[in-house]
Short mmCIF file of C-alpha atoms and ligand atoms in Angstrom, two decimals:
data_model
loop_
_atom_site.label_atom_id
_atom_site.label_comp_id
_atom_site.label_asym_id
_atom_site.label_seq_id
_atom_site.Cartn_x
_atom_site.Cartn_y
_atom_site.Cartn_z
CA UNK A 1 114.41 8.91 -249.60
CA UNK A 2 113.16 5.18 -250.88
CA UNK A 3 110.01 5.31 -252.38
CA UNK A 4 107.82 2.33 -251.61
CA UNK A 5 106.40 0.83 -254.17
CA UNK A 6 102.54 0.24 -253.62
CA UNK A 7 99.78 -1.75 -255.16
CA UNK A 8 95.99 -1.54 -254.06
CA UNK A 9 93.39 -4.19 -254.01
CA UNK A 10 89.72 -2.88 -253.71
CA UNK A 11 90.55 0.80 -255.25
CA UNK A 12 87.05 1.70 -255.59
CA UNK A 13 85.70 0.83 -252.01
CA UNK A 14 85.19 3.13 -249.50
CA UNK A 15 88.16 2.41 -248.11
CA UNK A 16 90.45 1.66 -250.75
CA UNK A 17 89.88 5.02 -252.42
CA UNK A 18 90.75 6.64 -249.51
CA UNK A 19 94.16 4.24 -249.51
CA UNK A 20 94.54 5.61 -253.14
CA UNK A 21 94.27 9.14 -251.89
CA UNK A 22 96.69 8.77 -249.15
CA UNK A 23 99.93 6.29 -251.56
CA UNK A 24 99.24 9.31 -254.04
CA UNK A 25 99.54 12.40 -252.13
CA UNK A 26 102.63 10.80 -249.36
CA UNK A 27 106.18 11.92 -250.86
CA UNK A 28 107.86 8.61 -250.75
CA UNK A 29 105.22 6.27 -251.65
CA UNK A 30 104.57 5.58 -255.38
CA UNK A 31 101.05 3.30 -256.41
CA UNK A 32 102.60 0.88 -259.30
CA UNK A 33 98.93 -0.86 -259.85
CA UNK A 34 95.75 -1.89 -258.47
CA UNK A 35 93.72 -4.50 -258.04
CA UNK A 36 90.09 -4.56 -259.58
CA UNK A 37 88.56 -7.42 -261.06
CA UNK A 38 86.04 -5.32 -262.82
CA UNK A 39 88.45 -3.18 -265.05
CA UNK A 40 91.56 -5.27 -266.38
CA UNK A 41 93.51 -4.28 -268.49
CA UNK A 42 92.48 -0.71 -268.43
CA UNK A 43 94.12 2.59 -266.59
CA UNK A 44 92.79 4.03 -263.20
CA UNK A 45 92.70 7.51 -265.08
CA UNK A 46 90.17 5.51 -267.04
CA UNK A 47 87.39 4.92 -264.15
CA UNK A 48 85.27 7.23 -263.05
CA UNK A 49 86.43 9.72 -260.13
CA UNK A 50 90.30 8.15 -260.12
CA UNK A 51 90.57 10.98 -263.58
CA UNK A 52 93.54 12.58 -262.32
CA UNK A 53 95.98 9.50 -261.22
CA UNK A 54 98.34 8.71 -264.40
CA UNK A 55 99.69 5.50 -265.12
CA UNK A 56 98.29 3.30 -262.98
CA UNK A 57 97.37 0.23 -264.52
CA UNK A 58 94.81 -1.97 -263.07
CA UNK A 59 94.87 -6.08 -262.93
CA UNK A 60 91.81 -8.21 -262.54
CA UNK A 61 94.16 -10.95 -261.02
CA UNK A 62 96.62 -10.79 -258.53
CA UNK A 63 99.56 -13.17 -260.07
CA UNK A 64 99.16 -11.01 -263.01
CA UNK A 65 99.53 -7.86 -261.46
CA UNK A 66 103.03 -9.40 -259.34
CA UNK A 67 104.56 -10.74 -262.40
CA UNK A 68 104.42 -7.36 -264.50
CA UNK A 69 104.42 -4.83 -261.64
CA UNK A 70 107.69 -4.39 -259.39
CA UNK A 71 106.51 -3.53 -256.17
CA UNK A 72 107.13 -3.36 -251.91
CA UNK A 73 103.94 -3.50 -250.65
CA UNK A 74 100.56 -4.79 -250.88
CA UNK A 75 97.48 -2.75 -249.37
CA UNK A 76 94.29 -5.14 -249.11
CA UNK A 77 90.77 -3.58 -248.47
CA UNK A 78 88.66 -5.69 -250.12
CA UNK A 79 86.40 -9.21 -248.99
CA UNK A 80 87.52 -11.70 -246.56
CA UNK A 81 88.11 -14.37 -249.12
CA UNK A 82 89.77 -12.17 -251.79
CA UNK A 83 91.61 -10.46 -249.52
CA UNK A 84 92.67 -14.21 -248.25
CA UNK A 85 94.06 -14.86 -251.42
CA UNK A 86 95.96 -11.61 -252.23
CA UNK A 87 98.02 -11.56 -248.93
CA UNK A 88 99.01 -15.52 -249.51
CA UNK A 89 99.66 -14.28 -252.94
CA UNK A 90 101.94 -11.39 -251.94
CA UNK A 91 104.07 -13.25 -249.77
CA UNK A 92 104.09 -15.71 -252.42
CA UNK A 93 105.81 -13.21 -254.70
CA UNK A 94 108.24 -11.53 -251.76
CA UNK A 95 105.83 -8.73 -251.34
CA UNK A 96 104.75 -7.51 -248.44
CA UNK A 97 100.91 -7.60 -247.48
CA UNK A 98 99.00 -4.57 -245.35
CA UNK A 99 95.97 -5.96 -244.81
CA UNK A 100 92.74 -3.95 -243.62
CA UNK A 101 89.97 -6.02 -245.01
CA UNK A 102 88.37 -7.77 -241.94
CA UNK A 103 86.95 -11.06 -241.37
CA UNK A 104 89.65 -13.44 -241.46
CA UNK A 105 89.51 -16.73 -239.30
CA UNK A 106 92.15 -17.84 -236.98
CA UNK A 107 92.99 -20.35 -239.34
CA UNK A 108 93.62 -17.63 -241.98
CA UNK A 109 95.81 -16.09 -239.53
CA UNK A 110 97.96 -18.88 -238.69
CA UNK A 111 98.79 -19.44 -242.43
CA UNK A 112 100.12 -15.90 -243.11
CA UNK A 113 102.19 -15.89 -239.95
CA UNK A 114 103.52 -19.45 -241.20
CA UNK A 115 104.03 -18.09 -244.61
CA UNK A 116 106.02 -15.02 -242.90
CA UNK A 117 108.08 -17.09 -241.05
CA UNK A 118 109.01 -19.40 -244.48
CA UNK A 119 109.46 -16.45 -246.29
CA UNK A 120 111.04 -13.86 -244.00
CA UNK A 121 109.34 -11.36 -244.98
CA UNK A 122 106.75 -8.80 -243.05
CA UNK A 123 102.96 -8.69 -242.93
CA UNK A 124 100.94 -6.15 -241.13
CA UNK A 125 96.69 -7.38 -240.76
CA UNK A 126 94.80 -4.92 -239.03
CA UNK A 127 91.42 -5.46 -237.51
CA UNK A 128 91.47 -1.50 -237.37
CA UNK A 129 93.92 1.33 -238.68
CA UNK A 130 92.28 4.39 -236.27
CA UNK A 131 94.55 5.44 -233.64
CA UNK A 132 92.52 5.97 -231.60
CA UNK A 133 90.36 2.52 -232.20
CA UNK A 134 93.82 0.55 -230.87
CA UNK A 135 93.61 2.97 -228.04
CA UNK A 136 89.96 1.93 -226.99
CA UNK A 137 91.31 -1.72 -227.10
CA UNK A 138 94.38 -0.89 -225.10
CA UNK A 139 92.34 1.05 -222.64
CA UNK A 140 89.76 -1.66 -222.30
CA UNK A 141 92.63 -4.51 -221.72
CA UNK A 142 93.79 -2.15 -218.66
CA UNK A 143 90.23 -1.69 -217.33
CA UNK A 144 89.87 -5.63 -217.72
CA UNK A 145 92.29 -6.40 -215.38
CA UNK A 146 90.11 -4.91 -212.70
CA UNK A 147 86.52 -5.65 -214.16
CA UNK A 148 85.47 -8.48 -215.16
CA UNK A 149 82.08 -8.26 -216.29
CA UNK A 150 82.16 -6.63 -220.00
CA UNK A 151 79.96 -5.79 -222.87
CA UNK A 152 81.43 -5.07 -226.47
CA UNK A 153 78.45 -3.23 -228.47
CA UNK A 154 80.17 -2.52 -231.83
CA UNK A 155 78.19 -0.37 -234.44
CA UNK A 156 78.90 -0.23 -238.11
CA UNK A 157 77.02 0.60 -241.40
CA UNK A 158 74.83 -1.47 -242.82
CA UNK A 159 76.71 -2.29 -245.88
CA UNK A 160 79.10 -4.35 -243.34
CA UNK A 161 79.85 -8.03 -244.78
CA UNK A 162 80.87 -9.57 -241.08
CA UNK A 163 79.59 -9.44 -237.86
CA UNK A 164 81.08 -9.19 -235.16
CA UNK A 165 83.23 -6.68 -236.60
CA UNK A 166 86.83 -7.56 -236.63
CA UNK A 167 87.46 -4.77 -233.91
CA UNK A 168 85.11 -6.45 -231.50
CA UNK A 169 87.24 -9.59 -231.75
CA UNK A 170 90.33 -8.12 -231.47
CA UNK A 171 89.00 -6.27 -228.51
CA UNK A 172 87.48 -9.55 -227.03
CA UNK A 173 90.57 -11.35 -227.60
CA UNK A 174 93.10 -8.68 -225.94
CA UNK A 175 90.58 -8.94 -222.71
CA UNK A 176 90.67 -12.13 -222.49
CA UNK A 177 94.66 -11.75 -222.31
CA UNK A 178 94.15 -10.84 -218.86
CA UNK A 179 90.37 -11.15 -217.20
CA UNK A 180 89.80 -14.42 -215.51
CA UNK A 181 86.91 -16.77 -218.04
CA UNK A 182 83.76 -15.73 -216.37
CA UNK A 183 80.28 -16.65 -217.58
CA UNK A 184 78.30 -13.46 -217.24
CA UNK A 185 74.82 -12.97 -216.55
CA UNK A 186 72.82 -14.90 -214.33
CA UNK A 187 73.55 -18.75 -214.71
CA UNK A 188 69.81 -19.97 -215.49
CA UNK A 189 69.80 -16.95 -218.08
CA UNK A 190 67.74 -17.96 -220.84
CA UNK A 191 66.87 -15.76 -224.37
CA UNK A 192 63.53 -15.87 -225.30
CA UNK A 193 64.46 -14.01 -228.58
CA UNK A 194 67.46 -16.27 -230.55
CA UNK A 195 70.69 -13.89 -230.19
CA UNK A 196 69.09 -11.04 -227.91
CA UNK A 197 72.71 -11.92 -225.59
CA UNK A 198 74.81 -11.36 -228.33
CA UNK A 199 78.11 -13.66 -229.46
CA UNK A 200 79.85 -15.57 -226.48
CA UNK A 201 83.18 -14.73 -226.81
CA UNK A 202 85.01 -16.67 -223.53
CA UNK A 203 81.89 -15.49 -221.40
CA UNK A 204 81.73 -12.05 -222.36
CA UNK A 205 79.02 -10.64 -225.02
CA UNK A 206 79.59 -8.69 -228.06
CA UNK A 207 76.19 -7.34 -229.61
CA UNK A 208 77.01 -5.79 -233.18
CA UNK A 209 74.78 -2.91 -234.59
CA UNK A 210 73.66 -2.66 -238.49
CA UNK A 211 72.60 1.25 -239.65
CA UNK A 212 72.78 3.41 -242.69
CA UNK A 213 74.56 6.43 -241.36
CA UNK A 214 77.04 4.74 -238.98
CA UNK A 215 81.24 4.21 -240.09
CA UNK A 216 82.47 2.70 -237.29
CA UNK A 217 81.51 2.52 -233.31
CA UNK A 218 82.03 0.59 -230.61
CA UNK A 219 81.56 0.90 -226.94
CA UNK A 220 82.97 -1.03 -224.52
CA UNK A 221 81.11 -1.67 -221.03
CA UNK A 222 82.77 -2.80 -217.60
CA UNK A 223 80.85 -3.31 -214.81
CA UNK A 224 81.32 -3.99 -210.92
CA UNK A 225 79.24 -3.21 -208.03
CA UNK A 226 77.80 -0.01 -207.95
CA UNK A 227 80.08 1.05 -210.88
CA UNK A 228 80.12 0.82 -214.85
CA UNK A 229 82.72 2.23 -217.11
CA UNK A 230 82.60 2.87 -220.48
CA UNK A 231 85.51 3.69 -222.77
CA UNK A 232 84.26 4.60 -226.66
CA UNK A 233 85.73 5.46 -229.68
CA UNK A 234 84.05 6.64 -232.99
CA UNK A 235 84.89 6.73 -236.64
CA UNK A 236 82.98 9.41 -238.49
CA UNK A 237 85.06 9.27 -241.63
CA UNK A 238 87.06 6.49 -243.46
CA UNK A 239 90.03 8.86 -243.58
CA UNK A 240 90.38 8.24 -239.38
CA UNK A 241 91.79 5.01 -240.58
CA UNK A 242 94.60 6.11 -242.80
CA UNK A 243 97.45 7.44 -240.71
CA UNK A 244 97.29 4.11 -239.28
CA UNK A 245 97.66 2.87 -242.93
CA UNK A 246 100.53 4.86 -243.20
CA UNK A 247 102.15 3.75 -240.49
CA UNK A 248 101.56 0.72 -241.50
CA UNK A 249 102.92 0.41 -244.65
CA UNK A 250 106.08 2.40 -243.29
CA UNK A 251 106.57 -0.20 -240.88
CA UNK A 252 105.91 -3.34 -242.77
CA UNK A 253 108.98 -2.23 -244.69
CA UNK A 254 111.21 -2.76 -241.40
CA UNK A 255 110.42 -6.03 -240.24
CA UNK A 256 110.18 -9.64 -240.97
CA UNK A 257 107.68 -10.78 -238.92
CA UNK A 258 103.41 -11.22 -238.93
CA UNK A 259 102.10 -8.63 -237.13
CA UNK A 260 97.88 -8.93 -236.09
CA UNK A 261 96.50 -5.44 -234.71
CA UNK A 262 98.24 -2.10 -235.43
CA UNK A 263 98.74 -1.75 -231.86
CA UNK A 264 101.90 -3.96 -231.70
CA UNK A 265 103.90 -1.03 -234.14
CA UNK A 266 102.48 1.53 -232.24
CA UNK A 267 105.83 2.99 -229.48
P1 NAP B 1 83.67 -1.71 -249.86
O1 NAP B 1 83.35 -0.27 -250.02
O2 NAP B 1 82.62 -2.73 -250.18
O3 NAP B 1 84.98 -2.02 -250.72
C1 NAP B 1 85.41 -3.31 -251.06
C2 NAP B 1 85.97 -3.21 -252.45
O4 NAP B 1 86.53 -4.47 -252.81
C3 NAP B 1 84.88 -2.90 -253.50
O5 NAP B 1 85.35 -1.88 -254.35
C4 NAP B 1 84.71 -4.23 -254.23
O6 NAP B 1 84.28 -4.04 -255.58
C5 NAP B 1 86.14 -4.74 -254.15
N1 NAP B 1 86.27 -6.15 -254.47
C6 NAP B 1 85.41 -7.16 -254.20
N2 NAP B 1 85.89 -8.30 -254.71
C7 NAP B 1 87.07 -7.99 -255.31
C8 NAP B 1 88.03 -8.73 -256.04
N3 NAP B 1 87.85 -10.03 -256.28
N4 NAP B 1 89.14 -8.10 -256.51
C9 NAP B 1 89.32 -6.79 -256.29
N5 NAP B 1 88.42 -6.02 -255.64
C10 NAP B 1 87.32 -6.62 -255.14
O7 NAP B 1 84.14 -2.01 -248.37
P2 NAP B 1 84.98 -1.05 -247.40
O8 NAP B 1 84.05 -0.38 -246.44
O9 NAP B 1 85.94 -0.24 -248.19
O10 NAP B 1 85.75 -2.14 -246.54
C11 NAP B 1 86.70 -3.00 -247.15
C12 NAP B 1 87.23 -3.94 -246.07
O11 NAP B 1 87.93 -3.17 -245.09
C13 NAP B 1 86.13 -4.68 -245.30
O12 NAP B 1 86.60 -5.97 -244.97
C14 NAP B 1 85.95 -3.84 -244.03
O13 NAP B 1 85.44 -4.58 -242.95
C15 NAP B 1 87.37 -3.41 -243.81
N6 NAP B 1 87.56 -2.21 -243.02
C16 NAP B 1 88.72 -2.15 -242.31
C17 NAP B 1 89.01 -1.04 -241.58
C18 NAP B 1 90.32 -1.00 -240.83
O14 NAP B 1 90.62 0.01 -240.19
N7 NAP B 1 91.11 -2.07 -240.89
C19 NAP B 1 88.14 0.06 -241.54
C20 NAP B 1 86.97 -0.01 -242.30
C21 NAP B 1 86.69 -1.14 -243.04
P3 NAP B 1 82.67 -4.12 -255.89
O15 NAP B 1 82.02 -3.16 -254.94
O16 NAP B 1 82.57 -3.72 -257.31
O17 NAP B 1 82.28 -5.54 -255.64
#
């Protein structure tokens, strides 16, 4: 069995200490380090409900953490920017970035795939690790084909740092894969309340949702004449996301290419 060697970034979060959870209690992975810039140079065991994980040293910065710590992977779930920087990082130092933290641009994107390619090595960024999240998307790119008229209504706690969520734009841009570009609504549409349509995303509208309460929702809405559909999935804890994590990380190991949405590894 080859144990794969993990580091975390963003071990405290809500999702990152569910990541720690899951590298600590699967058989063949091993967490060599994490990422926290408000604890350096102190032990995991040493912060407050992480009591029971042994010698797991935590780094405040990233090329600190790659030049002492030998390790396979890197798991991201931290801020847009930070998270940025890690995965360039990784790659940087030949290790290989899973990356959950949401909100990169396409910019973003285009670097890490470049820096893949340069460096041979793989990179998995996922908008969204719940199974059954990739197969709302996957369902709504089939229902596109034959409806053209869409809604995305994503909902998400309030504690959310980007909007729309990086689901909804994953979803929007797998639609757009195959529905003709159609302005929706009525063409002299106007909003007398600024955003009441939602983002334009190539004609369709994606309206995001802020509560305490939600995890993560979203609904997508097809219309035609006479008809709607609606295909829905919904997160009600963070640990829906980590057998896609899992998978993940497993498959990241395999390949050398940039991979954006878990549902290209998914048979
Ligand atoms: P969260 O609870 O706010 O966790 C983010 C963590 O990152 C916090 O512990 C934060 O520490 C830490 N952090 C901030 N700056 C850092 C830095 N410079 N170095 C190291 N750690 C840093 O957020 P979350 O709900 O876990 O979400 C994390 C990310 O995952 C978000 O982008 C979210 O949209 C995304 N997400 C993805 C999925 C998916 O399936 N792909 C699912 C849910 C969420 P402090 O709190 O002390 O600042």
């Amino acid at each position: 069995m080859n144990l794969i060697k993990v580091i975390i970034a963003g071990p405290r979060g809500r999702m990152g200490s569910e990541a720690v959870k899951l590298v600590t209690n699967t058989a063949n992975f091993a967490l060599v380090a994490v990422i926290d810039y408000k604890y350096d140079g102190m032990m995991l065991s040493d912060v407050e409900g992480f009591q029971s994980i042994s010698n797991v040293p935590i780094y405040s910065k990233i090329e600190k953490c790659l030049q002492n710590v030998e390790a396979d992977v890197l798991i991201d779930l931290t801020t847009p920017e930070v998270g940025m920087h890690h995965a360039r990082t990784a790659l940087a130092y030949n290790v290989r970035p899973v990356v959950g933290t949401t909100g990169f641009s396409k910019e973003d994107l285009m670097e890490l795939q470049q820096n893949c390619t340069e460096k041979d090595l793989g990179c998995i960024i996922a908008p969204n690790f719940a199974i059954g999240a990739v197969l709302m998307m996957k369902f709504s790119q089939l229902a596109a084909k034959y409806f053209a008229d869409v809604e995305i209504l994503e909902m998400h706690h309030d504690q959310k740092l980007d909007a729309p969520s990086g689901t909804a734009v994953k979803t929007a841009e797998m639609i757009a894969e195959v529905r003709e570009t159609k302005k929706q609504g009525h063409l002299n549409e106007k909003e007398t309340i600024k955003g009441a349509r939602g983002a334009d995303f190539d004609g369709m509208h994606i309206h995001s949702v802020r509560l305490p309460g939600l995890i993560a929702h979203q609904q997508v809405l097809f219309g035609s004449d006479g008809q709607t559909l609606t295909i829905r999935h919904d997160s009600y804890h963070r640990g829906s996301f980590m057998s896609g994590v899992k998978v993940a990380v497993e498959t990241v190991m395999k390949q050398n290419t940039f991979v954006y949405g878990l549902e290209n590894i998914l048979d």
